[in-house]
């Protein structure tokens, strides 16, 4: 447990590009993912910036409508399929789950490497399509526009998403088998960290949902290339069937993004308030409840697509029900904070940011689940604001918080605390300035996906674009100091935050086989009353 | 990867990340079952689409399904069930350590799988000749109906769709295209799984030739067997849905 970067660990156990590209070590694969996912995030961010630039003025000044359509489509595809969905599980989950269950690696290390390659190949197909002209359907690929009318490159993008879907499936499969079969002696289900529970629920959704989008994409491609009829109304096919298929996966995909984020938040809040998580078993079970209920609500995306009012009513009620396990989590985190010994480290600031943004996103979700309101704000910026609060506000805050929290474990170096807190603050301010005006402008009636708008919406759009540039700065700061800290950061001890959990019981960075000896677990997670608070000097910036 | 694999210590019967062979066996078996769950959901989308359109266009689906060759389909069903039987024998041979029998049964399974795909190719070719491939030249007519099909006594036509009505006839053609789209998507996806299965069996055969599968180390044979049975079961659902339903009416 020496914990200095001088020792032998997974980063210096082998050198050279081959040792990375052929690695089967889950920790190295996590870093491969970190690199790819960060690249995709930056790319998606560039498209977002271009979209916001166009919307700075009411007239379409910068791009043609076609170009604008391709911009927001690529922003959506890249961010959803190549950042938000794989982000936390592929990077943090890959790195941490074997360690958290006390295993030497995931159950199927070579499958894990394969899933990174599939992710990369999928990303290449998708990026290749930008080079040859882009796609203009929006990330939802609604038929029959996508299958019969658009002249843009649906098939390469569909193939890219199909391939990266297999990457998700294999990751989920690996997690499920690892969590079931590779737990250390004494690590019972109800001693698992909530991060593991969240990833278990995530894996269930991935296993059950991703194959459905995969077959949907296959059918779309078959219809487009071979003119087989499935969704084409000219043949009697039903375009709304495509929407059912699409949302059967893509609504649960929101929980694919947010459940791992919730796992991260549980770890951070317990550590930085130095308390057991209030209602541990309820938080664990609520992950499973979200996973199961999440499959029953896809119809709330289709209130205005010829669905019967009765079906709409059922989907509306079921959508309300998902709020219950989500609220269970938020209230339990709040109760954990109550009378806790809170320290405002960077990860905790990001966690607070998560709580605020997720709550706003969740409550507006209740508004949208209400049939009447949804019909009013359908396909307006209100929707855009809502899902950015949930998917981006929730997932990115947790991703950055988790990255800071486990950074010492991953790299063996501390991040600069002052800069970390600054970035958390800027991201929070920038995010709210970007997306809160969109609630208002959407409620006033500005539709989404339009490249020009009436002049009365300009003030709110300028605010939003200004916020986006602040948000961009907030994301760039961690990028710079994280890279800086890998070389110049202070050496981290094995457990700089004084946290519980098996991953903190090995050196930072861990050895290739994770633990010198297989750990034996004798108590529940989050026994923070047994661990002394580390001295301030250890992690002060 | 050899560098990491060596970390666990001396060469063992199980991979470095597992504590023992028993844990490895449990893990790979669970892994395959979870994978099969994803496969069920994958085919589930196709089954759902089939159900929706069968519900919407019963007359067209009934007529179109009579253009499938129930004899060839039936033979294929028997062939595939036979291959599942030989696969089960192969798994048993691996468990009991009979190397010669293992190779034999793997070969038999592959042979039957090959026969299935061959018959499937004959069927596809017939559909091509009969202009039943969806697209511009699609034409489902009484001429390309099988010999035993008699429109005069056909209750589906008698009950629902008078063939003299040109609008209804056009509808029938369009909806029959959807049937054949589903037919090719479902059987094509199934055939693709068969091809992957044949690849896995080939891999097993090479392993068996080198004596890789001993009692206690037969998990690969077992999980490929699970996969093969799964592909078989998918066909057990496809056959009645595509070939049989409505035929008696």
mmCIF file with all atom_site columns, N, CA and C in Angstrom, chain B residues 184-217:
data_model
loop_
_atom_site.group_PDB
_atom_site.id
_atom_site.type_symbol
_atom_site.label_atom_id
_atom_site.label_alt_id
_atom_site.label_comp_id
_atom_site.label_asym_id
_atom_site.label_entity_id
_atom_site.label_seq_id
_atom_site.pdbx_PDB_ins_code
_atom_site.Cartn_x
_atom_site.Cartn_y
_atom_site.Cartn_z
_atom_site.occupancy
_atom_site.B_iso_or_equiv
_atom_site.pdbx_formal_charge
_atom_site.auth_seq_id
_atom_site.auth_comp_id
_atom_site.auth_asym_id
_atom_site.auth_atom_id
_atom_site.pdbx_PDB_model_num
ATOM 1   N N  . UNK B 1 184 ? -38.056 -12.172 -45.396 1.00 0.00 ? 184 UNK B N  1
ATOM 2   C CA . UNK B 1 184 ? -36.623 -12.154 -45.685 1.00 0.00 ? 184 UNK B CA 1
ATOM 3   C C  . UNK B 1 184 ? -35.821 -11.613 -44.504 1.00 0.00 ? 184 UNK B C  1
ATOM 4   N N  . UNK B 1 185 ? -36.357 -10.615 -43.810 1.00 0.00 ? 185 UNK B N  1
ATOM 5   C CA . UNK B 1 185 ? -35.627 -10.086 -42.658 1.00 0.00 ? 185 UNK B CA 1
ATOM 6   C C  . UNK B 1 185 ? -35.507 -11.149 -41.567 1.00 0.00 ? 185 UNK B C  1
ATOM 7   N N  . UNK B 1 186 ? -36.597 -11.848 -41.286 1.00 0.00 ? 186 UNK B N  1
ATOM 8   C CA . UNK B 1 186 ? -36.590 -12.805 -40.166 1.00 0.00 ? 186 UNK B CA 1
ATOM 9   C C  . UNK B 1 186 ? -35.769 -14.043 -40.496 1.00 0.00 ? 186 UNK B C  1
ATOM 10  N N  . UNK B 1 187 ? -36.038 -14.635 -41.673 1.00 0.00 ? 187 UNK B N  1
ATOM 11  C CA . UNK B 1 187 ? -35.281 -15.846 -42.007 1.00 0.00 ? 187 UNK B CA 1
ATOM 12  C C  . UNK B 1 187 ? -33.827 -15.493 -42.327 1.00 0.00 ? 187 UNK B C  1
ATOM 13  N N  . UNK B 1 188 ? -33.615 -14.282 -42.910 1.00 0.00 ? 188 UNK B N  1
ATOM 14  C CA . UNK B 1 188 ? -32.243 -13.862 -43.204 1.00 0.00 ? 188 UNK B CA 1
ATOM 15  C C  . UNK B 1 188 ? -31.434 -13.677 -41.936 1.00 0.00 ? 188 UNK B C  1
ATOM 16  N N  . UNK B 1 189 ? -32.050 -13.021 -40.947 1.00 0.00 ? 189 UNK B N  1
ATOM 17  C CA . UNK B 1 189 ? -31.362 -12.821 -39.674 1.00 0.00 ? 189 UNK B CA 1
ATOM 18  C C  . UNK B 1 189 ? -31.104 -14.170 -39.003 1.00 0.00 ? 189 UNK B C  1
ATOM 19  N N  . UNK B 1 190 ? -32.070 -15.074 -39.138 1.00 0.00 ? 190 UNK B N  1
ATOM 20  C CA . UNK B 1 190 ? -31.878 -16.414 -38.571 1.00 0.00 ? 190 UNK B CA 1
ATOM 21  C C  . UNK B 1 190 ? -30.738 -17.139 -39.287 1.00 0.00 ? 190 UNK B C  1
ATOM 22  N N  . UNK B 1 191 ? -30.710 -17.020 -40.624 1.00 0.00 ? 191 UNK B N  1
ATOM 23  C CA . UNK B 1 191 ? -29.651 -17.689 -41.382 1.00 0.00 ? 191 UNK B CA 1
ATOM 24  C C  . UNK B 1 191 ? -28.281 -17.121 -41.014 1.00 0.00 ? 191 UNK B C  1
ATOM 25  N N  . UNK B 1 192 ? -28.235 -15.810 -40.804 1.00 0.00 ? 192 UNK B N  1
ATOM 26  C CA . UNK B 1 192 ? -26.968 -15.183 -40.391 1.00 0.00 ? 192 UNK B CA 1
ATOM 27  C C  . UNK B 1 192 ? -26.486 -15.784 -39.067 1.00 0.00 ? 192 UNK B C  1
ATOM 28  N N  . UNK B 1 193 ? -27.444 -15.995 -38.158 1.00 0.00 ? 193 UNK B N  1
ATOM 29  C CA . UNK B 1 193 ? -27.074 -16.621 -36.875 1.00 0.00 ? 193 UNK B CA 1
ATOM 30  C C  . UNK B 1 193 ? -26.585 -18.053 -37.080 1.00 0.00 ? 193 UNK B C  1
ATOM 31  N N  . UNK B 1 194 ? -27.187 -18.742 -38.046 1.00 0.00 ? 194 UNK B N  1
ATOM 32  C CA . UNK B 1 194 ? -26.720 -20.100 -38.354 1.00 0.00 ? 194 UNK B CA 1
ATOM 33  C C  . UNK B 1 194 ? -25.279 -20.069 -38.846 1.00 0.00 ? 194 UNK B C  1
ATOM 34  N N  . UNK B 1 195 ? -24.978 -19.101 -39.731 1.00 0.00 ? 195 UNK B N  1
ATOM 35  C CA . UNK B 1 195 ? -23.619 -19.010 -40.280 1.00 0.00 ? 195 UNK B CA 1
ATOM 36  C C  . UNK B 1 195 ? -22.621 -18.757 -39.148 1.00 0.00 ? 195 UNK B C  1
ATOM 37  N N  . UNK B 1 196 ? -22.983 -17.836 -38.240 1.00 0.00 ? 196 UNK B N  1
ATOM 38  C CA . UNK B 1 196 ? -22.107 -17.579 -37.083 1.00 0.00 ? 196 UNK B CA 1
ATOM 39  C C  . UNK B 1 196 ? -21.948 -18.858 -36.270 1.00 0.00 ? 196 UNK B C  1
ATOM 40  N N  . UNK B 1 197 ? -23.059 -19.589 -36.103 1.00 0.00 ? 197 UNK B N  1
ATOM 41  C CA . UNK B 1 197 ? -23.004 -20.849 -35.362 1.00 0.00 ? 197 UNK B CA 1
ATOM 42  C C  . UNK B 1 197 ? -22.068 -21.851 -36.024 1.00 0.00 ? 197 UNK B C  1
ATOM 43  N N  . UNK B 1 198 ? -22.121 -21.920 -37.355 1.00 0.00 ? 198 UNK B N  1
ATOM 44  C CA . UNK B 1 198 ? -21.216 -22.835 -38.070 1.00 0.00 ? 198 UNK B CA 1
ATOM 45  C C  . UNK B 1 198 ? -19.760 -22.437 -37.841 1.00 0.00 ? 198 UNK B C  1
ATOM 46  N N  . UNK B 1 199 ? -19.506 -21.118 -37.801 1.00 0.00 ? 199 UNK B N  1
ATOM 47  C CA . UNK B 1 199 ? -18.155 -20.648 -37.494 1.00 0.00 ? 199 UNK B CA 1
ATOM 48  C C  . UNK B 1 199 ? -17.711 -21.118 -36.111 1.00 0.00 ? 199 UNK B C  1
ATOM 49  N N  . UNK B 1 200 ? -18.598 -20.975 -35.131 1.00 0.00 ? 200 UNK B N  1
ATOM 50  C CA . UNK B 1 200 ? -18.269 -21.401 -33.766 1.00 0.00 ? 200 UNK B CA 1
ATOM 51  C C  . UNK B 1 200 ? -18.023 -22.909 -33.722 1.00 0.00 ? 200 UNK B C  1
ATOM 52  N N  . UNK B 1 201 ? -18.838 -23.672 -34.461 1.00 0.00 ? 201 UNK B N  1
ATOM 53  C CA . UNK B 1 201 ? -18.667 -25.131 -34.474 1.00 0.00 ? 201 UNK B CA 1
ATOM 54  C C  . UNK B 1 201 ? -17.322 -25.507 -35.095 1.00 0.00 ? 201 UNK B C  1
ATOM 55  N N  . UNK B 1 202 ? -16.936 -24.768 -36.152 1.00 0.00 ? 202 UNK B N  1
ATOM 56  C CA . UNK B 1 202 ? -15.627 -25.026 -36.758 1.00 0.00 ? 202 UNK B CA 1
ATOM 57  C C  . UNK B 1 202 ? -14.515 -24.809 -35.732 1.00 0.00 ? 202 UNK B C  1
ATOM 58  N N  . UNK B 1 203 ? -14.647 -23.728 -34.995 1.00 0.00 ? 203 UNK B N  1
ATOM 59  C CA . UNK B 1 203 ? -13.669 -23.421 -33.944 1.00 0.00 ? 203 UNK B CA 1
ATOM 60  C C  . UNK B 1 203 ? -13.619 -24.550 -32.909 1.00 0.00 ? 203 UNK B C  1
ATOM 61  N N  . UNK B 1 204 ? -14.801 -25.042 -32.530 1.00 0.00 ? 204 UNK B N  1
ATOM 62  C CA . UNK B 1 204 ? -14.849 -26.153 -31.569 1.00 0.00 ? 204 UNK B CA 1
ATOM 63  C C  . UNK B 1 204 ? -14.172 -27.393 -32.147 1.00 0.00 ? 204 UNK B C  1
ATOM 64  N N  . UNK B 1 205 ? -14.408 -27.617 -33.446 1.00 0.00 ? 205 UNK B N  1
ATOM 65  C CA . UNK B 1 205 ? -13.871 -28.819 -34.085 1.00 0.00 ? 205 UNK B CA 1
ATOM 66  C C  . UNK B 1 205 ? -12.340 -28.810 -34.030 1.00 0.00 ? 205 UNK B C  1
ATOM 67  N N  . UNK B 1 206 ? -11.753 -27.642 -34.295 1.00 0.00 ? 206 UNK B N  1
ATOM 68  C CA . UNK B 1 206 ? -10.288 -27.539 -34.219 1.00 0.00 ? 206 UNK B CA 1
ATOM 69  C C  . UNK B 1 206 ? -9.821  -27.793 -32.783 1.00 0.00 ? 206 UNK B C  1
ATOM 70  N N  . UNK B 1 207 ? -10.557 -27.213 -31.818 1.00 0.00 ? 207 UNK B N  1
ATOM 71  C CA . UNK B 1 207 ? -10.205 -27.430 -30.410 1.00 0.00 ? 207 UNK B CA 1
ATOM 72  C C  . UNK B 1 207 ? -10.315 -28.901 -30.043 1.00 0.00 ? 207 UNK B C  1
ATOM 73  N N  . UNK B 1 208 ? -11.377 -29.545 -30.534 1.00 0.00 ? 208 UNK B N  1
ATOM 74  C CA . UNK B 1 208 ? -11.594 -30.960 -30.223 1.00 0.00 ? 208 UNK B CA 1
ATOM 75  C C  . UNK B 1 208 ? -10.469 -31.808 -30.814 1.00 0.00 ? 208 UNK B C  1
ATOM 76  N N  . UNK B 1 209 ? -10.018 -31.436 -32.018 1.00 0.00 ? 209 UNK B N  1
ATOM 77  C CA . UNK B 1 209 ? -8.943  -32.198 -32.662 1.00 0.00 ? 209 UNK B CA 1
ATOM 78  C C  . UNK B 1 209 ? -7.667  -32.118 -31.833 1.00 0.00 ? 209 UNK B C  1
ATOM 79  N N  . UNK B 1 210 ? -7.462  -30.976 -31.155 1.00 0.00 ? 210 UNK B N  1
ATOM 80  C CA . UNK B 1 210 ? -6.266  -30.838 -30.333 1.00 0.00 ? 210 UNK B CA 1
ATOM 81  C C  . UNK B 1 210 ? -6.506  -31.276 -28.887 1.00 0.00 ? 210 UNK B C  1
ATOM 82  N N  . UNK B 1 211 ? -7.660  -31.859 -28.631 1.00 0.00 ? 211 UNK B N  1
ATOM 83  C CA . UNK B 1 211 ? -7.918  -32.394 -27.293 1.00 0.00 ? 211 UNK B CA 1
ATOM 84  C C  . UNK B 1 211 ? -8.108  -31.325 -26.227 1.00 0.00 ? 211 UNK B C  1
ATOM 85  N N  . UNK B 1 212 ? -8.636  -30.168 -26.627 1.00 0.00 ? 212 UNK B N  1
ATOM 86  C CA . UNK B 1 212 ? -8.760  -29.063 -25.676 1.00 0.00 ? 212 UNK B CA 1
ATOM 87  C C  . UNK B 1 212 ? -9.866  -29.291 -24.647 1.00 0.00 ? 212 UNK B C  1
ATOM 88  N N  . UNK B 1 213 ? -10.895 -30.053 -25.049 1.00 0.00 ? 213 UNK B N  1
ATOM 89  C CA . UNK B 1 213 ? -12.078 -30.144 -24.180 1.00 0.00 ? 213 UNK B CA 1
ATOM 90  C C  . UNK B 1 213 ? -12.059 -31.446 -23.404 1.00 0.00 ? 213 UNK B C  1
ATOM 91  N N  . UNK B 1 214 ? -11.721 -31.327 -22.138 1.00 0.00 ? 214 UNK B N  1
ATOM 92  C CA . UNK B 1 214 ? -11.717 -32.481 -21.257 1.00 0.00 ? 214 UNK B CA 1
ATOM 93  C C  . UNK B 1 214 ? -12.870 -32.334 -20.273 1.00 0.00 ? 214 UNK B C  1
ATOM 94  N N  . UNK B 1 215 ? -13.236 -33.424 -19.596 1.00 0.00 ? 215 UNK B N  1
ATOM 95  C CA . UNK B 1 215 ? -14.258 -33.298 -18.557 1.00 0.00 ? 215 UNK B CA 1
ATOM 96  C C  . UNK B 1 215 ? -13.808 -32.231 -17.559 1.00 0.00 ? 215 UNK B C  1
ATOM 97  N N  . UNK B 1 216 ? -14.688 -31.282 -17.254 1.00 0.00 ? 216 UNK B N  1
ATOM 98  C CA . UNK B 1 216 ? -14.322 -30.181 -16.376 1.00 0.00 ? 216 UNK B CA 1
ATOM 99  C C  . UNK B 1 216 ? -13.813 -28.978 -17.136 1.00 0.00 ? 216 UNK B C  1
ATOM 100 N N  . UNK B 1 217 ? -13.377 -29.163 -18.376 1.00 0.00 ? 217 UNK B N  1
ATOM 101 C CA . UNK B 1 217 ? -12.928 -28.040 -19.206 1.00 0.00 ? 217 UNK B CA 1
ATOM 102 C C  . UNK B 1 217 ? -13.707 -28.040 -20.504 1.00 0.00 ? 217 UNK B C  1
#
